[in-house]
Amino acid sequence: MKKYILLSLVGLAVVSCRLDDNLNPNKVLAENLTPSNRLAGASTTAYAVQAGTMNALGNAWMNTWSGNFAQFGNPFTVESNLEFSTTYRQTLFTDMYKAVTRFQRIIDAGATAPNYVAIAKIQKAFYMQYIVDLYGDVPYSEAFKELENVTPKYDDDVNIYKGLVDELLEAKTLLASNSAIPAYKVDATSDPIFKGNLTKWTQFGNTVLLKFAIHLSNTTNADGIALRNKIITALAGATYLTEDVTINPGYSNASTDTQNPLYSNFGLFTSAGGENTNGYRLMTASDHAIKSLQGDASKPTSGVNDPRIQYLFTTGKMYNNTSAGGAVGYYGFPQGYTNDNYKVFMGYPITALKPTNGNFSFLGGTFATQAGGLAPGYLMLKSESEFLQSEAALRGYAGFSGDQLHFETGIKDSFAFDFKNGGLTAADSVTPANNYITAIAGNTKAGWTGTTQDKIAAIQYQRWVALINYNGIESYINYLRTGYPETPLARTTVRTNKPWRLLYPASEYSSNTANVPNVTLAQVFVKNEFTPFIYK
């Protein structure tokens, strides 16, 4: 693996501590870094990958966001036509390996800092699961060694899952044995996620374990099935997340680097107060997302308007071939369309006026306010924990029950989250959430009705809505493993389905040639030996 994938320790120390108040990165020596020095930097850099490249890819491939042709000439075209190469979003792979290597350096501290080791193992497993789910076989057993091994072998994906689950179980044991020992206390200032609260870290670790078990729900791989059963047994009596998993090491609008990375990528304002043209304006809400949230007759939500739309997206004025625009409402761009396509789509000739930004819906809530740069990031939402428990109970996992209760609680948590990000309170969301649950109850694949498979689809739909704008890649992985929620292809692609995986990055083919599997673009659209095992 290339040296810039497995960074030298000095490079890690300087870069990762930018947002860590415990260190002066201009004076610290890498060999003097302790786990408490490393944790904040490792946590924030890993989250930056999740919030940026991964989130954009997931929201694009879930047909949640669409390219803004009203302002740009070639936006989101690769995401739409699916004609990508080994250079496409390769930083997702390279930057995540850099970040996970930082967790490994904490793990290497061993018995001297067991609670820090446990936290690092939980985050390592949390983030590496995404890499395995998106690529299949990747470096693991020989990875994270930096200059000691710059060409690690590729491990079978199922064996990586086994290794990551073992690390999560080891983390549970470490926390159970050491969380009450004062000498091993985790300093609140070094932990930008739970501020040293090890009970919450245990709950998060359990929830990540459950996510592994749910991602294994449809695999036919014998080792995968055995691993799923092992996880379920290990989770007997476990407790799970009771709040959103947030991260905030002290985000500010002082510079792009210090802003919340979710916001610096997709928020309206730059740190200087100007408009983030190449981020916020690059994409609009998609026509599919808007119609799903408004209960269009073509969607499983037919007839049911979702109040969350007002905090997920902004309003625009309907395109009507005038500079003033028409009725105020929510308007998405059909994914894959150009301006000329859109004019015809709205009933006008291609010679009509060009649509403008004012005709479309963009990201709403904190994305549209400057305060978003200071807001926390979100590794996992409480609603996602509830949907995981709902699916586990519905699938009959031992020790889980209350499938409908968890499903409805997940919806309520999602309403509370979106309403708070819209400037209201969780209390303001209670009545709208209850009314929505009642209204959607009869809609197959969106409400709690129909067959078990219909309810699986409903969980995925509601999880997608809960994660819109915040964690698109999680929704995409769940779409691949279940086929839900129903998600149309962009209108420009010739592909008949969405890709089962990403291509390995060009950097691997140039620096780790002997080990990286040779996967072609055509092969990512069919199930074969390169498809991640959880999907087959």
XYZ file of C-alpha atoms in Angstrom:
536
model
C 0.000 0.000 0.000
C 1.288 3.441 -0.834
C 3.092 5.432 1.834
C 0.441 8.127 1.732
C -2.164 5.484 2.564
C -0.217 4.292 5.574
C 1.243 7.599 6.695
C 4.426 7.875 8.696
C 3.767 8.400 12.368
C 5.122 11.931 12.328
C 2.713 12.911 9.575
C -0.152 11.429 11.532
C 0.755 13.390 14.616
C 0.892 16.736 12.864
C -2.257 16.342 10.777
C -4.478 14.593 13.279
C -4.040 17.069 16.095
C -5.314 20.125 14.277
C -8.524 20.043 16.311
C -7.081 18.499 19.474
C -6.755 21.106 22.211
C -4.430 18.849 24.206
C -1.481 19.284 21.861
C 0.609 21.882 20.135
C 1.244 20.115 16.798
C 4.269 22.323 16.165
C 6.142 20.975 19.201
C 5.009 17.404 19.789
C 7.150 14.467 18.662
C 5.346 11.459 17.262
C 7.053 8.969 19.547
C 5.867 10.954 22.572
C 2.196 10.794 21.700
C 0.039 8.979 24.242
C -3.399 7.436 23.550
C -5.026 10.455 25.204
C -3.083 12.703 22.816
C -4.106 10.663 19.784
C -7.798 9.964 20.362
C -9.322 13.311 19.372
C -7.291 13.539 16.170
C -8.052 9.950 15.187
C -11.768 10.389 15.858
C -12.129 13.656 13.971
C -10.192 12.605 10.870
C -12.165 9.369 10.525
C -15.438 11.224 10.876
C -14.339 13.690 8.190
C -14.270 10.844 5.645
C -17.704 9.632 6.707
C -19.164 13.138 6.590
C -17.599 14.082 3.257
C -16.874 11.585 0.487
C -18.905 8.714 1.907
C -21.926 10.849 2.637
C -21.931 12.448 -0.823
C -21.625 9.104 -2.571
C -24.456 7.563 -0.568
C -26.849 10.464 -1.043
C -26.096 10.436 -4.781
C -26.540 6.693 -5.271
C -29.676 6.675 -3.117
C -31.102 9.287 -5.527
C -31.474 11.756 -2.663
C -29.316 14.480 -4.195
C -29.161 15.513 -7.853
C -26.690 17.634 -9.793
C -27.580 21.309 -9.960
C -27.582 22.014 -13.686
C -29.193 25.387 -13.033
C -25.777 26.645 -11.910
C -23.164 24.114 -13.043
C -22.316 22.603 -16.390
C -21.424 19.076 -15.321
C -22.563 18.343 -11.747
C -22.854 14.818 -10.343
C -22.710 13.303 -13.812
C -20.514 10.349 -12.837
C -22.757 9.671 -9.845
C -25.696 9.619 -12.256
C -24.402 7.793 -15.319
C -22.344 5.329 -13.208
C -19.429 5.358 -15.654
C -16.669 5.640 -13.069
C -13.018 4.610 -12.931
C -10.311 3.697 -10.418
C -9.754 7.396 -9.722
C -13.386 7.932 -8.756
C -13.628 8.948 -5.088
C -10.421 7.073 -4.322
C -9.873 9.240 -1.251
C -12.681 7.287 0.413
C -10.298 4.320 0.519
C -7.011 6.124 1.059
C -8.174 8.627 3.661
C -10.066 6.036 5.653
C -6.975 3.843 5.850
C -5.000 6.825 7.096
C -7.633 7.460 9.744
C -7.946 3.845 10.881
C -4.156 3.613 11.169
C -4.407 6.280 13.863
C -6.776 4.076 15.839
C -4.314 1.217 15.436
C -1.553 3.308 17.047
C -3.816 3.712 20.086
C -4.530 -0.010 20.121
C -0.787 -0.666 20.052
C -0.544 0.969 23.494
C -2.033 -2.230 24.902
C -2.421 -2.753 28.643
C -1.123 0.695 29.537
C -4.365 2.345 28.389
C -7.080 -0.352 28.140
C -10.066 1.987 27.951
C -8.481 4.041 25.179
C -7.716 0.784 23.400
C -11.371 -0.242 23.727
C -12.574 3.059 22.272
C -10.100 2.753 19.383
C -11.231 -0.808 18.648
C -14.878 0.258 18.527
C -14.163 3.076 16.088
C -11.798 0.928 14.023
C -14.545 -1.675 13.581
C -17.197 0.974 12.933
C -15.253 2.541 10.069
C -13.642 -0.581 8.604
C -17.064 -2.156 8.193
C -17.839 0.533 5.629
C -14.658 -0.231 3.706
C -15.412 -3.964 3.619
C -19.052 -3.376 2.624
C -17.965 -1.084 -0.221
C -14.950 -3.031 -1.523
C -15.072 -6.632 -0.294
C -11.539 -7.985 0.109
C -9.174 -5.307 1.444
C -5.967 -5.176 3.513
C -6.489 -5.955 7.185
C -4.134 -8.443 8.815
C -1.049 -6.771 7.312
C -2.486 -3.256 7.125
C -1.891 -0.283 9.461
C 1.845 -1.039 9.742
C 2.924 2.103 7.897
C 6.482 1.939 6.572
C 6.985 -1.539 8.009
C 4.741 -2.936 5.266
C 3.639 -0.648 2.438
C 2.303 -3.548 0.322
C -0.060 -5.485 2.594
C -1.964 -8.507 1.359
C -5.714 -8.441 0.740
C -7.768 -10.522 3.190
C -11.055 -12.276 2.477
C -13.894 -9.974 3.459
C -15.574 -12.547 5.689
C -12.333 -13.004 7.612
C -12.083 -9.249 8.082
C -15.616 -9.230 9.473
C -14.528 -11.958 11.897
C -11.503 -9.945 12.965
C -13.509 -6.766 13.457
C -16.163 -8.561 15.491
C -13.410 -10.022 17.676
C -12.062 -6.506 18.205
C -15.507 -5.313 19.262
C -15.865 -8.204 21.694
C -12.400 -7.457 23.059
C -13.485 -3.849 23.525
C -16.529 -5.003 25.528
C -14.291 -7.074 27.772
C -11.801 -4.256 28.277
C -14.514 -1.774 29.217
C -16.194 -4.229 31.567
C -12.886 -4.896 33.335
C -11.359 -1.416 33.427
C -14.024 1.285 33.211
C -14.198 1.697 37.007
C -10.421 1.817 37.569
C -9.352 5.443 38.189
C -5.871 4.905 36.747
C -7.423 4.046 33.378
C -9.864 6.948 33.240
C -10.474 8.456 29.810
C -9.991 12.202 29.957
C -13.101 14.087 28.820
C -10.997 16.604 26.902
C -9.394 13.838 24.815
C -12.703 12.236 23.823
C -14.717 14.448 21.422
C -17.543 11.905 21.224
C -18.659 10.776 24.691
C -16.330 12.924 26.819
C -14.940 9.881 28.618
C -18.321 8.298 29.443
C -17.481 4.595 29.145
C -21.064 3.425 29.680
C -21.984 5.211 26.467
C -18.975 3.696 24.700
C -20.198 0.254 25.758
C -23.655 1.004 24.352
C -22.141 2.249 21.119
C -19.962 -0.863 20.854
C -23.031 -3.061 21.331
C -24.913 -1.113 18.668
C -22.022 -1.505 16.217
C -22.005 -5.246 16.939
C -25.725 -5.342 16.202
C -25.089 -3.487 12.932
C -22.628 -6.212 11.956
C -25.283 -8.855 12.709
C -27.911 -6.992 10.677
C -25.528 -6.523 7.731
C -25.055 -10.308 7.843
C -28.806 -10.968 7.758
C -29.044 -12.114 4.124
C -25.650 -13.686 3.514
C -25.536 -17.329 2.460
C -21.870 -17.600 3.425
C -21.527 -20.314 6.089
C -18.855 -18.424 8.005
C -20.958 -15.284 7.829
C -24.002 -17.098 9.217
C -21.912 -18.556 12.043
C -20.524 -15.105 12.801
C -24.007 -13.629 12.910
C -25.057 -16.275 15.437
C -21.932 -15.603 17.494
C -22.769 -11.894 17.661
C -26.383 -12.511 18.660
C -25.249 -14.792 21.482
C -22.680 -12.238 22.647
C -25.337 -9.501 22.761
C -27.532 -11.299 25.300
C -28.618 -8.689 27.849
C -26.832 -5.857 26.047
C -27.949 -2.247 26.121
C -27.873 0.007 23.076
C -27.630 3.661 22.188
C -30.112 5.945 23.889
C -28.886 9.127 22.184
C -27.253 10.307 18.965
C -23.519 9.630 18.677
C -22.152 13.114 18.148
C -18.628 14.418 17.696
C -17.445 17.936 18.439
C -13.809 18.618 19.320
C -14.489 22.345 19.219
C -15.716 23.016 15.697
C -15.732 26.677 14.738
C -16.032 28.984 11.742
C -12.474 30.219 12.171
C -11.408 28.347 9.018
C -12.558 25.615 6.664
C -10.380 23.137 8.549
C -12.022 23.877 11.896
C -15.625 23.740 10.688
C -17.698 20.618 11.183
C -16.652 18.620 8.066
C -20.273 17.770 7.285
C -20.945 21.484 7.053
C -17.681 22.532 5.394
C -18.491 20.092 2.596
C -22.214 20.761 2.172
C -23.237 23.790 4.250
C -24.313 27.109 2.743
C -21.619 29.381 4.165
C -17.835 29.250 4.062
C -15.873 30.068 7.193
C -15.501 33.615 5.847
C -19.261 33.999 5.527
C -19.506 33.716 1.738
C -21.575 31.159 -0.132
C -20.108 27.671 -0.443
C -20.787 27.515 -4.176
C -18.934 24.287 -4.936
C -20.422 22.455 -1.979
C -23.880 23.570 -1.016
C -24.945 24.667 -4.493
C -23.436 21.723 -6.340
C -26.489 19.584 -5.759
C -30.216 20.041 -5.230
C -32.738 17.729 -3.665
C -33.674 15.045 -6.162
C -37.112 14.763 -7.697
C -37.302 11.245 -6.196
C -36.612 12.460 -2.643
C -39.106 15.308 -2.841
C -41.856 13.131 -4.271
C -41.226 10.434 -1.662
C -41.464 12.941 1.183
C -44.558 14.607 -0.273
C -46.442 11.355 -0.803
C -46.587 11.393 -4.588
C -48.838 8.707 -6.066
C -45.815 7.079 -7.734
C -44.130 6.339 -4.380
C -44.806 3.891 -1.516
C -45.701 6.951 0.590
C -48.619 7.802 -1.703
C -50.996 10.250 -0.067
C -48.888 10.959 3.027
C -46.958 14.205 3.372
C -43.886 13.965 5.618
C -43.415 17.060 7.858
C -39.678 16.340 8.062
C -39.284 17.703 4.541
C -39.304 21.299 5.849
C -36.141 20.627 7.887
C -34.386 18.473 5.323
C -34.754 20.784 2.316
C -35.466 24.417 1.521
C -38.347 25.658 -0.599
C -38.130 27.089 -4.097
C -40.458 28.624 -6.660
C -41.837 26.272 -9.271
C -40.216 26.619 -12.682
C -42.779 28.216 -15.009
C -40.634 29.771 -17.763
C -40.600 33.161 -16.036
C -37.894 34.899 -14.059
C -40.266 35.322 -11.107
C -41.108 31.633 -10.804
C -44.375 30.121 -9.707
C -45.796 28.673 -6.503
C -43.547 28.268 -3.481
C -42.965 24.616 -2.644
C -40.450 21.796 -2.711
C -38.963 21.040 -6.118
C -36.293 18.504 -6.911
C -34.193 17.998 -10.024
C -34.700 14.564 -11.653
C -31.356 12.823 -11.276
C -29.493 12.698 -14.574
C -31.466 15.470 -16.262
C -29.923 18.561 -17.861
C -31.630 21.948 -18.051
C -33.179 21.097 -21.422
C -34.523 17.797 -20.097
C -35.973 19.600 -17.106
C -37.747 22.194 -19.223
C -39.511 19.445 -21.159
C -40.179 17.557 -17.910
C -42.031 20.651 -16.644
C -44.000 21.043 -19.888
C -41.980 23.684 -21.728
C -39.868 23.640 -24.934
C -36.091 23.460 -24.728
C -35.991 27.052 -25.993
C -37.635 28.226 -22.737
C -35.780 30.203 -20.072
C -33.020 28.429 -18.181
C -34.051 27.276 -14.672
C -32.372 29.111 -11.781
C -31.306 28.166 -8.264
C -34.502 29.765 -7.016
C -36.554 27.050 -8.696
C -35.146 24.213 -6.574
C -34.852 22.836 -3.072
C -31.439 22.659 -1.415
C -30.261 21.183 1.900
C -32.190 22.649 4.815
C -31.950 22.787 8.595
C -28.498 23.618 9.945
C -27.017 23.254 6.449
C -28.650 26.560 5.543
C -27.416 28.517 8.581
C -23.911 29.697 9.450
C -24.281 28.098 12.887
C -23.985 24.735 11.165
C -20.215 25.146 11.042
C -20.110 24.886 14.838
C -22.680 22.107 15.137
C -21.655 18.575 16.096
C -21.120 15.821 13.579
C -23.081 12.566 13.771
C -21.463 9.134 13.630
C -24.726 7.326 14.293
C -28.215 8.554 15.131
C -30.400 7.106 17.872
C -33.056 6.455 15.240
C -30.638 4.117 13.482
C -30.158 2.162 16.707
C -33.936 1.769 16.965
C -34.263 0.604 13.350
C -31.483 -1.941 13.904
C -33.333 -3.327 16.918
C -36.590 -3.356 14.980
C -35.044 -5.341 12.151
C -33.349 -7.749 14.579
C -36.671 -8.434 16.297
C -38.537 -8.788 13.001
C -35.960 -11.270 11.729
C -36.343 -13.317 14.909
C -32.890 -12.727 16.389
C -32.774 -14.299 19.856
C -33.111 -11.748 22.650
C -34.838 -9.095 20.528
C -38.523 -8.151 20.640
C -40.823 -5.195 20.043
C -40.227 -4.846 16.308
C -43.092 -2.385 15.741
C -42.307 -0.410 18.902
C -38.678 0.079 17.865
C -39.800 0.987 14.344
C -42.142 3.692 15.585
C -39.612 4.910 18.158
C -37.074 5.257 15.346
C -39.500 7.452 13.412
C -40.145 9.586 16.498
C -36.401 9.948 17.094
C -35.947 11.007 13.471
C -38.675 13.641 13.811
C -37.077 14.962 17.007
C -33.672 15.140 15.313
C -34.920 16.985 12.219
C -37.128 19.380 14.165
C -34.214 20.322 16.456
C -31.992 20.911 13.432
C -34.753 23.130 12.094
C -34.574 25.346 15.162
C -37.469 23.823 17.128
C -37.472 21.436 20.085
C -37.989 17.707 20.394
C -41.320 18.444 22.096
C -42.492 20.247 18.962
C -42.049 17.031 16.995
C -44.231 14.754 19.136
C -47.644 15.446 17.632
C -46.415 15.611 14.002
C -44.571 12.303 14.499
C -47.591 10.558 15.984
C -49.842 11.868 13.222
C -47.374 10.720 10.574
C -47.091 7.218 12.071
C -50.866 6.919 11.991
C -51.095 8.250 8.428
C -48.331 6.025 7.012
C -49.465 2.862 8.805
C -51.443 1.592 5.827
C -48.751 2.233 3.215
C -46.947 -0.961 2.289
C -43.130 -0.632 2.320
C -43.261 2.676 4.197
C -45.500 1.948 7.210
C -45.864 -1.042 9.530
C -48.146 -3.223 7.431
C -48.067 -6.213 5.091
C -45.686 -9.156 5.032
C -42.408 -9.494 6.879
C -40.627 -8.443 3.692
C -42.866 -5.386 3.416
C -41.887 -4.443 6.954
C -38.195 -4.951 6.152
C -38.760 -2.518 3.276
C -40.511 -0.067 5.611
C -37.570 -0.116 8.022
C -35.172 0.667 5.192
C -37.400 3.473 3.915
C -37.660 5.120 7.308
C -33.936 4.624 7.943
C -33.224 6.339 4.608
C -35.355 9.348 5.541
C -33.729 9.510 8.977
C -30.246 9.558 7.421
C -30.971 11.889 4.475
C -28.129 14.444 4.193
C -26.266 13.021 7.210
C -25.110 9.472 6.428
C -26.015 8.526 2.891
C -23.568 5.635 2.645
C -25.300 3.681 5.413
C -28.572 3.896 3.495
C -26.850 2.712 0.319
C -25.346 -0.347 2.005
C -28.750 -1.241 3.435
C -30.264 -0.779 -0.008
C -27.749 -3.208 -1.506
C -28.323 -5.887 1.121
C -32.159 -5.684 1.080
C -33.184 -4.026 -2.187
C -35.013 -1.305 -0.236
C -36.070 1.439 -0.188
C -37.079 1.434 -3.823
C -34.561 3.747 -5.474
C -34.680 4.638 -9.174
C -31.619 4.848 -11.365
C -30.667 8.200 -12.833
C -32.316 8.771 -16.187
C -28.992 9.005 -18.017
C -27.436 5.681 -17.090
C -27.435 2.639 -19.346
C -26.876 0.392 -16.333
C -29.728 -1.823 -15.214
C -28.806 -1.705 -11.540
C -26.640 0.197 -9.107
C -23.057 -0.980 -8.423
C -22.483 -3.686 -5.831
C -19.127 -2.215 -4.888
C -16.517 0.403 -5.720
C -13.410 -0.083 -7.815
C -10.124 -0.271 -5.955
C -8.292 3.056 -6.211
C -5.677 3.722 -8.864
C -3.153 4.349 -6.099
C -3.384 0.680 -5.103
C -2.845 -0.531 -8.661
C 0.291 1.596 -8.909
C 1.795 0.817 -5.513
C 0.432 -2.552 -4.362
C 0.149 -4.236 -7.739
C 1.003 -7.746 -6.611
C -1.817 -7.858 -4.066
C -4.748 -5.791 -5.288
C -7.405 -7.826 -7.163
C -8.055 -6.790 -10.747
C -11.705 -5.720 -10.880
C -13.291 -4.159 -13.971
C -16.174 -1.719 -14.111
C -18.422 -4.309 -15.732
C -17.805 -6.677 -12.822
C -19.063 -4.259 -10.175
C -22.584 -4.392 -11.616
C -23.011 -8.166 -11.331
C -22.653 -10.549 -8.416
C -19.422 -12.497 -8.644
C -16.336 -13.419 -6.641
C -15.550 -9.727 -6.130
C -18.938 -8.804 -4.669
C -18.804 -8.197 -0.889
C -19.999 -11.377 0.767
C -22.812 -9.745 2.754
C -24.718 -9.179 -0.514
C -24.678 -12.783 -1.671
